[in-house]
Amino acid sequence: MGRRRELKEARATVSRSRLTTLTGPGGVGKTRLGMEVGQRLQTHFRDGAWMVDLGSLNPGAPISPIVASALAIQDQSNRGALEGVTDYLQDKELLLFLDNCEHVLSGAGELVDRVLATAPGVRILTTSREPLSLAGEAIYPVPPLATPSVEDDHAVQDLERFESIALFVDRARNVVGDFAVTPENQKAVIELCTRLDGMPLAIEFAVARLQSMSVTQLLDRLDQRFRLLSRGSRTAQPRHRTLQALIDWSYELCTPEEQVLWQRLSVFPSSFDLEAAEEICSFDGLVPDLVLDLLDRLVAKSILLTERNGEAVRYRQLMTVREYGADRLNDGAATELRRRHRDCFLRRAETMVEQWSTPRQGEFILRARTERPNSMAALQWSVATPGEINAAARLAVALRHHWVSDGYLSEGRFWLDRVLGEYDDAPERRERGSALWVVAWVSLLQGDHEAGAEYLAECRRVATALGDDGLLAHTEHWSGLYGIFTGDLSSAIVHYERAVAAHDRVGDLHSPDDRTALVGCRFHP
């Protein structure tokens, strides 16, 4: 379905390389793309194109016999099957398509290496979740199907230009003959295909459920993804019957250390960098020095995807793969991971605050945008978890430059109010006081001067009760801003004078800001 660009690129790769491997996670469509490439190219080879499905083999099983069977080699000699295959192919001109190599990599690599060395007229196309790692191997990563943005407006008639939607509609009509995307269901169809990551196998399993529910109902129950998507073609390999079985297969091919890291990486809601993976995932026997190698191995096995942003390399998992890993964490490990994840991004946010007034400010703005999904996940977990409210307050406060500089005032205020709402039984905390002056600042920038004044009054009460000059300094500073915003410069001058004195008492670097504001107020015409 679609795949015009991928077909063109894969064909070109096969044409210039004797060994091409289509890589990607299970269910992304490697097999179907490989079959289509073989069909398009079979007339280019004197002896055609031949497909060998290795999926029925157990790990470690020899592959030469199944290749010999697929090629209809009639060899009655006592030589080994590998020799029989290589002898048969040595004068042939054909394309050999070996599908599902990942669980028999050693045997596949040996056969491919021998064939390439002895049969100059043979080209080989393979599919695997990780490369064969042979000399001259060209690797073509198969991407998921294109999906429309859920935020954009789309005309119904234009949606099928997106390959995931086209596949969904085509398969849906096999289940519900008159299925069509309509203005009423288009949002659900778009979100469904997007939440399934544009993965062809996931989409096909989802469509099978349209016999008993609407698209909207299916979307509503997508959180139970693996149970709902349990019906597939009865003629498919057993591992393809459900997404659960499919990913089970990938998981079982990983070493114990790879499995542990796969589980722990599920804590990241989106992309992440090496440093975060090392810091968060290294505990209980998994040391930081192992993480990079394990990440590389998971990338090679298509469990992880990589993204490049300039010189930076980031990693991510498809949602389906991430949820699978999360399901294998016990409660204790999941809690430990969430806390380590929160602590990592809390430290990063507080470092941004500490170095905000430096030449690195632009770098920190970009970093905050990149890490936004991680920061929000950490904040959400901290607010919702008993005993973590002080850390939640610290994180919400440390993200203040992100709220303000990137225009997330409403979201910042929402989270700050959520944090403050959890402090009913412990109001006299410095963390609460800090959240009060930050939400006051945000409220003032939103033009909600009345709420800003109320927050500042409560912040002053907390600062006084705690005898905290640093907290009092911030209260006076933003009270000065309140005076400016409400046109009361006399009041602003008084508050900035108090802020200067309080900042000086604690040696706070904000004192120059207050002095500048004070001069501006005094000399304002």
Coordinates of C-alpha atoms in Angstrom, one line a residue:
M1 CA 0.0 0.0 0.0
G2 CA 1.8 3.1 -1.2
R3 CA 5.5 2.9 -0.3
R4 CA 6.5 4.5 -3.7
R5 CA 9.5 6.3 -2.3
E6 CA 10.6 3.2 -0.3
L7 CA 10.2 1.0 -3.3
K8 CA 12.2 3.3 -5.5
E9 CA 15.0 3.6 -2.9
A10 CA 15.1 -0.1 -2.1
R11 CA 15.2 -1.1 -5.7
A12 CA 18.1 1.4 -6.3
T13 CA 19.9 -0.1 -3.3
V14 CA 19.5 -3.7 -4.6
S15 CA 20.7 -2.6 -8.0
R16 CA 24.0 -1.2 -6.7
S17 CA 24.7 -3.6 -3.9
R18 CA 25.0 -7.4 -4.0
L19 CA 23.6 -7.6 -0.4
T20 CA 20.8 -5.4 0.8
T21 CA 19.2 -5.8 4.2
L22 CA 15.8 -4.2 5.0
T23 CA 15.8 -3.4 8.7
G24 CA 13.1 -2.2 11.1
P25 CA 10.9 -3.3 14.0
G26 CA 8.6 -6.2 13.7
G27 CA 5.4 -5.2 12.0
V28 CA 6.8 -2.2 10.1
G29 CA 6.4 -3.9 6.7
K30 CA 9.8 -5.3 5.8
T31 CA 8.5 -8.5 4.4
R32 CA 5.9 -6.9 2.1
L33 CA 8.3 -4.3 0.9
G34 CA 10.9 -7.0 0.2
M35 CA 8.3 -9.1 -1.7
E36 CA 7.3 -6.1 -3.8
V37 CA 11.0 -5.3 -4.6
G38 CA 11.5 -8.9 -5.6
Q39 CA 8.4 -8.9 -7.8
R40 CA 9.5 -5.6 -9.5
L41 CA 13.0 -6.9 -10.2
Q42 CA 12.4 -10.5 -11.1
T43 CA 12.5 -9.9 -14.8
H44 CA 15.9 -8.2 -14.4
F45 CA 17.5 -11.5 -13.6
R46 CA 17.8 -14.4 -16.0
D47 CA 16.8 -16.9 -13.4
G48 CA 14.2 -14.8 -11.6
A49 CA 13.7 -13.9 -8.0
W50 CA 13.2 -16.5 -5.2
M51 CA 11.9 -15.9 -1.7
V52 CA 12.8 -18.0 1.3
D53 CA 10.9 -17.5 4.6
L54 CA 13.2 -18.3 7.5
G55 CA 10.5 -17.4 10.1
S56 CA 9.6 -21.0 10.8
L57 CA 13.1 -21.9 11.9
N58 CA 14.1 -22.2 15.6
P59 CA 17.0 -20.0 16.7
G60 CA 20.3 -21.7 15.8
A61 CA 18.7 -24.1 13.2
P62 CA 20.6 -24.6 10.0
I63 CA 19.1 -22.6 7.1
S64 CA 20.7 -24.3 4.1
P65 CA 18.1 -27.1 3.9
I66 CA 15.1 -24.7 3.8
V67 CA 16.9 -22.6 1.2
A68 CA 17.6 -25.7 -0.9
S69 CA 14.0 -26.7 -0.6
A70 CA 12.8 -23.3 -1.7
L71 CA 15.1 -23.4 -4.7
A72 CA 13.9 -26.9 -5.5
I73 CA 17.5 -28.2 -5.5
Q74 CA 17.5 -32.0 -6.1
D75 CA 20.8 -33.0 -4.6
Q76 CA 21.2 -36.7 -3.7
S77 CA 24.9 -36.5 -2.8
N78 CA 26.3 -36.8 0.7
R79 CA 27.7 -33.3 0.8
G80 CA 26.3 -30.8 3.1
A81 CA 23.3 -28.7 2.3
L82 CA 25.4 -25.5 2.2
E83 CA 27.7 -26.9 -0.4
G84 CA 24.7 -28.0 -2.4
V85 CA 23.2 -24.5 -2.4
T86 CA 26.4 -22.8 -3.3
D87 CA 27.2 -25.2 -6.1
Y88 CA 23.7 -24.8 -7.5
L89 CA 23.8 -21.0 -7.4
Q90 CA 27.4 -20.5 -8.7
D91 CA 26.3 -20.1 -12.4
K92 CA 22.8 -18.6 -11.7
E93 CA 21.7 -15.0 -12.2
L94 CA 18.9 -14.4 -9.7
L95 CA 17.7 -12.4 -6.7
L96 CA 17.6 -14.4 -3.5
F97 CA 15.2 -13.0 -0.9
L98 CA 15.8 -14.3 2.6
D99 CA 13.0 -13.1 4.9
N100 CA 13.2 -13.0 8.7
C101 CA 16.9 -13.5 9.4
E102 CA 17.2 -12.0 12.8
H103 CA 16.9 -15.2 14.9
V104 CA 19.3 -17.2 12.6
L105 CA 21.8 -14.4 12.0
S106 CA 24.9 -16.7 12.3
G107 CA 23.6 -19.3 9.8
A108 CA 22.2 -16.7 7.5
G109 CA 25.5 -14.8 7.6
E110 CA 27.5 -17.9 6.8
L111 CA 25.3 -18.8 3.8
V112 CA 25.1 -15.3 2.4
D113 CA 28.9 -14.9 2.7
R114 CA 29.5 -18.2 0.8
V115 CA 27.0 -17.4 -1.9
L116 CA 28.4 -13.9 -2.5
A117 CA 31.9 -15.4 -2.8
T118 CA 31.0 -18.2 -5.1
A119 CA 28.0 -17.0 -7.2
P120 CA 28.8 -13.7 -8.9
G121 CA 25.5 -13.5 -10.7
V122 CA 23.4 -13.7 -7.4
R123 CA 22.2 -10.7 -5.5
I124 CA 20.7 -11.1 -2.0
L125 CA 17.9 -9.2 -0.3
T126 CA 17.3 -9.9 3.3
T127 CA 14.9 -8.7 6.0
S128 CA 16.0 -8.6 9.6
R129 CA 15.6 -6.5 12.8
E130 CA 19.3 -6.1 12.8
P131 CA 21.9 -6.2 10.0
L132 CA 23.9 -9.3 9.1
S133 CA 27.1 -7.2 9.6
L134 CA 28.8 -8.6 6.5
A135 CA 31.3 -6.7 4.3
G136 CA 29.6 -4.8 1.6
E137 CA 26.1 -5.0 3.2
A138 CA 23.8 -2.1 2.3
I139 CA 21.3 -1.4 5.0
Y140 CA 17.9 0.2 4.2
P141 CA 15.8 1.1 7.3
V142 CA 12.1 0.6 6.6
P143 CA 10.1 3.5 8.1
P144 CA 6.5 3.3 9.4
L145 CA 3.8 4.4 7.0
A146 CA 3.2 8.1 6.8
T147 CA 0.5 9.5 9.1
P148 CA -1.2 12.9 9.1
S149 CA -0.8 15.3 12.0
V150 CA -3.6 15.1 14.5
E151 CA -3.3 18.9 15.0
D152 CA -3.8 19.9 11.4
D153 CA -7.1 20.2 9.6
H154 CA -7.5 17.7 6.7
A155 CA -10.1 17.4 4.0
V156 CA -11.6 14.0 4.0
Q157 CA -10.9 13.4 0.4
D158 CA -7.2 14.1 0.9
L159 CA -6.6 11.7 3.8
E160 CA -5.9 8.6 1.7
R161 CA -2.7 10.2 0.3
F162 CA -1.3 9.3 3.7
E163 CA -0.2 5.6 3.4
S164 CA -1.4 4.6 6.9
I165 CA -4.9 5.9 6.2
A166 CA -5.0 4.3 2.8
L167 CA -4.0 1.0 4.4
F168 CA -6.6 1.4 7.1
V169 CA -9.4 2.1 4.7
D170 CA -8.4 -0.7 2.3
R171 CA -8.4 -3.3 5.0
A172 CA -11.5 -1.9 6.7
R173 CA -13.5 -2.4 3.5
N174 CA -12.6 -6.1 3.7
V175 CA -14.3 -6.2 7.1
V176 CA -17.0 -3.6 6.7
G177 CA -17.8 -3.4 3.0
D178 CA -19.1 0.1 2.9
F179 CA -16.5 1.6 5.3
A180 CA -15.4 5.2 4.5
V181 CA -13.7 8.0 6.2
T182 CA -16.3 10.6 7.0
P183 CA -16.3 14.0 8.7
E184 CA -17.7 12.2 11.7
N185 CA -15.0 9.6 12.1
Q186 CA -12.0 11.2 10.4
K187 CA -10.5 12.4 13.7
A188 CA -10.7 9.0 15.2
V189 CA -9.2 7.4 12.1
I190 CA -6.3 9.8 12.1
E191 CA -5.6 9.4 15.8
L192 CA -5.9 5.7 15.6
C193 CA -3.3 5.4 12.8
T194 CA -1.0 7.9 14.6
R195 CA -1.2 6.1 17.9
L196 CA -0.4 2.8 16.2
D197 CA 2.8 4.5 14.9
G198 CA 1.9 4.0 11.3
M199 CA 2.8 0.3 11.8
P200 CA 1.2 -1.8 9.1
L201 CA 0.8 -4.9 11.2
A202 CA -0.7 -3.0 14.1
I203 CA -3.2 -1.3 11.7
E204 CA -4.2 -4.6 10.2
F205 CA -4.8 -6.1 13.6
A206 CA -6.8 -3.1 14.6
V207 CA -9.0 -3.3 11.5
A208 CA -10.0 -6.8 12.4
R209 CA -11.8 -5.4 15.5
L210 CA -14.1 -3.3 13.3
Q211 CA -16.4 -6.3 13.1
S212 CA -17.5 -5.6 16.6
M213 CA -16.9 -1.9 17.3
S214 CA -16.7 1.4 15.6
V215 CA -13.4 3.3 15.0
T216 CA -14.2 5.6 17.9
Q217 CA -14.9 2.7 20.2
L218 CA -11.7 1.1 19.2
L219 CA -9.8 4.3 19.8
D220 CA -11.3 4.7 23.2
R221 CA -10.1 1.2 24.2
L222 CA -6.7 1.5 22.6
D223 CA -5.0 1.5 26.0
Q224 CA -5.7 -2.2 26.1
R225 CA -3.9 -2.4 22.8
F226 CA -2.4 -5.9 23.0
R227 CA -5.7 -7.6 24.0
L228 CA -7.7 -5.8 21.5
L229 CA -5.4 -6.4 18.6
S230 CA -5.3 -10.2 19.2
R231 CA -7.0 -11.2 15.9
G232 CA -5.0 -11.7 12.8
S233 CA -4.9 -13.8 9.7
R234 CA -5.1 -17.5 10.5
T235 CA -2.6 -18.2 7.7
A236 CA 0.0 -15.9 9.2
Q237 CA 3.0 -17.2 11.1
P238 CA 2.2 -17.8 14.8
R239 CA 4.4 -14.9 15.9
H240 CA 2.3 -12.5 13.7
R241 CA -1.1 -13.6 15.2
T242 CA -0.9 -10.8 17.7
L243 CA 1.4 -7.9 18.4
Q244 CA 2.1 -9.5 21.7
A245 CA 3.5 -12.6 20.0
L246 CA 5.4 -10.5 17.5
I247 CA 7.2 -8.5 20.1
D248 CA 7.6 -11.5 22.4
W249 CA 9.7 -12.9 19.6
S250 CA 11.9 -9.9 19.4
Y251 CA 12.3 -9.8 23.2
E252 CA 13.3 -13.5 23.4
L253 CA 16.1 -12.8 20.9
C254 CA 17.7 -10.2 23.2
T255 CA 20.3 -11.1 25.8
P256 CA 19.2 -10.7 29.5
E257 CA 21.1 -7.4 29.7
E258 CA 19.3 -6.1 26.5
Q259 CA 16.0 -7.2 28.0
V260 CA 16.6 -5.3 31.2
L261 CA 17.6 -2.1 29.3
W262 CA 14.6 -2.5 27.0
Q263 CA 12.4 -2.6 30.1
R264 CA 14.0 0.4 31.7
L265 CA 14.0 2.6 28.6
S266 CA 10.3 2.4 28.7
V267 CA 10.4 5.2 31.3
F268 CA 11.2 7.7 28.5
P269 CA 8.0 8.9 26.9
S270 CA 9.8 10.2 23.8
S271 CA 13.4 10.5 22.7
F272 CA 16.3 10.6 25.0
D273 CA 20.1 11.0 24.9
L274 CA 22.9 8.7 26.0
E275 CA 23.6 10.6 29.2
A276 CA 20.0 10.2 30.4
A277 CA 20.0 6.5 29.6
E278 CA 23.2 6.0 31.5
E279 CA 22.1 8.0 34.5
I280 CA 18.6 6.6 34.8
C281 CA 19.0 3.0 33.8
S282 CA 22.2 2.1 35.5
F283 CA 21.4 0.3 38.8
D284 CA 20.9 -3.2 40.1
G285 CA 23.7 -4.8 38.1
L286 CA 23.5 -2.6 35.0
V287 CA 26.6 -0.3 35.0
P288 CA 26.9 2.9 33.0
D289 CA 29.8 1.6 30.9
L290 CA 27.5 -1.1 29.5
V291 CA 24.7 1.2 28.4
L292 CA 26.2 2.5 25.2
D293 CA 27.0 -0.9 23.9
L294 CA 23.5 -2.2 24.8
L295 CA 21.9 0.8 23.1
D296 CA 23.9 0.1 19.9
R297 CA 22.7 -3.5 20.1
L298 CA 19.1 -2.5 20.6
V299 CA 19.4 -0.1 17.6
A300 CA 20.8 -2.9 15.5
K301 CA 17.9 -5.1 16.5
S302 CA 15.4 -2.4 15.6
I303 CA 14.1 -2.1 19.2
L304 CA 15.4 1.5 19.2
L305 CA 15.3 4.1 16.6
T306 CA 17.9 6.9 16.3
E307 CA 17.4 10.6 15.5
R308 CA 20.1 13.1 14.6
N309 CA 19.9 16.7 15.5
G310 CA 23.1 18.3 14.2
E311 CA 25.9 16.5 16.1
A312 CA 23.5 15.1 18.8
V313 CA 22.2 11.5 18.6
R314 CA 19.0 10.7 20.4
Y315 CA 17.1 7.4 20.8
R316 CA 13.5 6.5 20.9
Q317 CA 11.2 3.5 20.9
L318 CA 7.9 3.1 19.0
M319 CA 5.0 3.2 21.4
T320 CA 4.2 -0.4 20.9
V321 CA 7.7 -1.5 21.8
R322 CA 7.9 0.9 24.7
E323 CA 4.6 -0.3 26.2
Y324 CA 5.8 -3.9 25.9
G325 CA 8.9 -3.1 28.0
A326 CA 6.9 -1.2 30.6
D327 CA 4.6 -4.2 31.0
R328 CA 7.6 -6.3 32.1
L329 CA 8.7 -4.1 34.9
N330 CA 7.6 -5.0 38.4
D331 CA 6.1 -2.3 40.5
G332 CA 9.3 -1.8 42.5
A333 CA 11.5 -1.3 39.5
A334 CA 8.9 0.9 37.8
T335 CA 8.8 3.2 40.9
E336 CA 12.6 3.3 41.1
L337 CA 12.8 4.2 37.4
R338 CA 10.2 6.9 37.6
R339 CA 12.0 8.5 40.5
R340 CA 15.4 8.3 38.8
H341 CA 13.9 9.7 35.6
R342 CA 12.4 12.6 37.6
D343 CA 15.6 13.3 39.5
C344 CA 17.6 13.4 36.2
F345 CA 15.3 15.9 34.5
L346 CA 15.0 17.9 37.8
R347 CA 18.7 18.3 37.9
R348 CA 18.8 19.4 34.3
A349 CA 16.1 21.9 34.9
E350 CA 17.8 23.3 37.9
T351 CA 21.1 23.5 36.0
M352 CA 19.2 25.6 33.4
V353 CA 18.1 28.0 36.1
E354 CA 21.6 28.3 37.6
Q355 CA 23.2 29.1 34.2
W356 CA 20.3 31.0 32.7
S357 CA 22.1 34.4 32.8
T358 CA 25.1 33.1 30.8
P359 CA 26.0 32.8 27.2
R360 CA 24.5 29.2 27.3
Q361 CA 21.0 30.6 27.5
G362 CA 20.1 29.8 23.9
E363 CA 21.4 26.2 24.3
F364 CA 19.2 25.7 27.4
I365 CA 16.1 27.0 25.6
L366 CA 16.6 24.5 22.9
R367 CA 17.4 21.7 25.3
A368 CA 14.2 22.5 27.3
R369 CA 12.2 22.2 24.1
T370 CA 13.8 18.9 23.2
E371 CA 13.3 17.4 26.7
R372 CA 9.8 18.8 27.2
P373 CA 8.1 15.3 27.0
N374 CA 10.5 14.0 29.6
S375 CA 10.0 17.0 31.9
M376 CA 6.3 16.8 31.6
A377 CA 6.2 13.1 32.3
A378 CA 8.5 13.6 35.4
L379 CA 6.3 16.4 36.6
Q380 CA 3.1 14.4 36.1
W381 CA 4.4 11.4 38.0
S382 CA 5.7 13.5 40.9
V383 CA 2.4 15.4 41.3
A384 CA 0.4 12.1 41.3
T385 CA 2.7 10.1 43.6
P386 CA 2.3 10.4 47.4
G387 CA 5.5 11.7 49.0
E388 CA 6.9 13.4 45.9
I389 CA 5.2 16.8 46.1
N390 CA 8.3 18.7 47.1
A391 CA 10.2 17.4 44.2
A392 CA 7.2 18.2 42.0
A393 CA 7.3 21.8 43.2
R394 CA 11.0 22.0 42.6
L395 CA 10.6 20.8 39.0
A396 CA 7.7 23.1 38.3
V397 CA 9.7 26.1 39.6
A398 CA 12.9 25.1 37.8
L399 CA 10.9 25.0 34.5
R400 CA 9.9 28.6 34.9
H401 CA 12.0 29.9 32.1
H402 CA 10.6 27.3 29.8
W403 CA 7.0 28.3 30.8
V404 CA 7.8 32.0 30.1
S405 CA 10.3 32.0 27.3
D406 CA 8.5 29.4 25.1
G407 CA 5.0 30.8 25.8
Y408 CA 3.7 27.9 27.9
L409 CA 2.2 30.2 30.5
S410 CA -1.2 28.5 30.7
E411 CA 0.4 25.0 31.1
G412 CA 2.9 26.3 33.6
R413 CA 0.1 27.8 35.7
F414 CA -1.9 24.6 35.5
W415 CA 1.0 22.6 36.8
L416 CA 1.9 25.1 39.5
D417 CA -1.7 25.2 40.7
R418 CA -1.8 21.4 40.7
V419 CA 1.3 21.4 42.9
L420 CA 0.0 24.0 45.3
G421 CA -3.3 22.1 45.6
E422 CA -1.4 19.2 47.1
Y423 CA 0.0 21.3 50.0
D424 CA -3.2 21.7 52.0
D425 CA -1.8 19.9 55.0
A426 CA 1.7 21.3 54.8
P427 CA 1.6 24.9 53.8
E428 CA 4.8 26.1 55.5
R429 CA 7.3 24.7 53.0
R430 CA 9.9 26.6 51.1
E431 CA 9.1 24.6 48.0
R432 CA 5.5 25.8 48.2
G433 CA 6.7 29.4 48.7
S434 CA 8.8 29.1 45.5
A435 CA 5.9 27.7 43.6
L436 CA 3.8 30.7 44.8
W437 CA 6.1 33.4 43.5
V438 CA 6.6 31.6 40.2
V439 CA 2.8 31.2 39.7
A440 CA 2.4 34.8 40.7
W441 CA 4.9 35.8 37.9
V442 CA 3.1 33.7 35.4
S443 CA -0.3 35.1 36.4
L444 CA 1.0 38.7 36.1
L445 CA 2.3 37.9 32.6
Q446 CA -1.1 36.5 31.7
G447 CA -2.7 39.8 32.8
D448 CA -4.4 38.2 35.8
H449 CA -3.2 40.8 38.3
E450 CA -5.7 40.0 41.0
A451 CA -4.6 36.4 41.2
G452 CA -1.0 37.5 41.0
A453 CA -1.5 39.7 44.1
E454 CA -3.2 36.8 46.0
Y455 CA -0.3 34.5 45.2
L456 CA 2.2 37.1 46.4
A457 CA 0.3 37.7 49.6
E458 CA 0.4 34.0 50.4
C459 CA 4.1 33.8 49.4
R460 CA 4.9 36.7 51.8
R461 CA 3.1 34.9 54.6
V462 CA 5.0 31.7 54.0
A463 CA 8.4 33.6 53.7
T464 CA 7.7 35.4 57.0
A465 CA 6.7 32.3 58.8
L466 CA 9.8 30.5 57.6
G467 CA 12.1 33.6 58.1
D468 CA 13.4 33.0 54.6
D469 CA 15.0 36.1 53.2
G470 CA 15.5 34.5 49.8
L471 CA 11.9 33.7 49.5
L472 CA 11.0 37.2 50.7
A473 CA 13.3 38.7 48.1
H474 CA 11.5 37.0 45.3
T475 CA 8.1 38.1 46.8
E476 CA 9.2 41.7 46.9
H477 CA 10.7 41.5 43.3
W478 CA 7.4 40.3 41.8
S479 CA 5.4 42.6 43.9
G480 CA 7.4 45.4 42.3
L481 CA 6.4 44.0 38.9
Y482 CA 2.8 44.0 40.1
G483 CA 3.2 47.7 40.8
I484 CA 4.6 48.4 37.4
F485 CA 1.8 46.4 35.7
T486 CA -0.9 48.2 37.7
G487 CA 0.6 51.6 37.2
D488 CA 1.6 52.1 40.8
L489 CA 5.3 53.1 40.4
S490 CA 5.5 54.4 44.0
S491 CA 4.6 50.9 45.3
A492 CA 6.9 49.3 42.8
I493 CA 9.9 51.4 44.1
V494 CA 9.2 50.4 47.7
H495 CA 9.0 46.7 46.8
Y496 CA 12.2 46.8 44.7
E497 CA 14.1 48.6 47.5
R498 CA 13.0 45.8 49.8
A499 CA 14.0 43.2 47.2
V500 CA 17.4 44.7 46.9
A501 CA 17.9 44.6 50.6
A502 CA 16.7 41.0 50.9
H503 CA 18.8 39.8 48.0
D504 CA 21.8 41.5 49.5
R505 CA 21.3 39.7 52.8
V506 CA 21.4 36.3 51.2
G507 CA 24.0 37.2 48.5
D508 CA 21.5 36.4 45.7
L509 CA 22.6 37.2 42.1
H510 CA 19.1 38.6 41.4
S511 CA 20.0 41.9 43.2
P512 CA 21.3 43.6 40.0
D513 CA 17.9 42.9 38.4
D514 CA 16.1 44.6 41.2
R515 CA 18.5 47.6 41.1
T516 CA 17.9 48.0 37.4
A517 CA 14.2 47.8 37.8
L518 CA 14.4 50.3 40.7
V519 CA 16.3 52.8 38.6
G520 CA 13.8 52.4 35.8
C521 CA 10.9 53.1 38.1
R522 CA 12.6 56.1 39.7
F523 CA 13.4 57.8 36.4
H524 CA 10.3 56.9 34.6
P525 CA 8.7 60.2 33.4

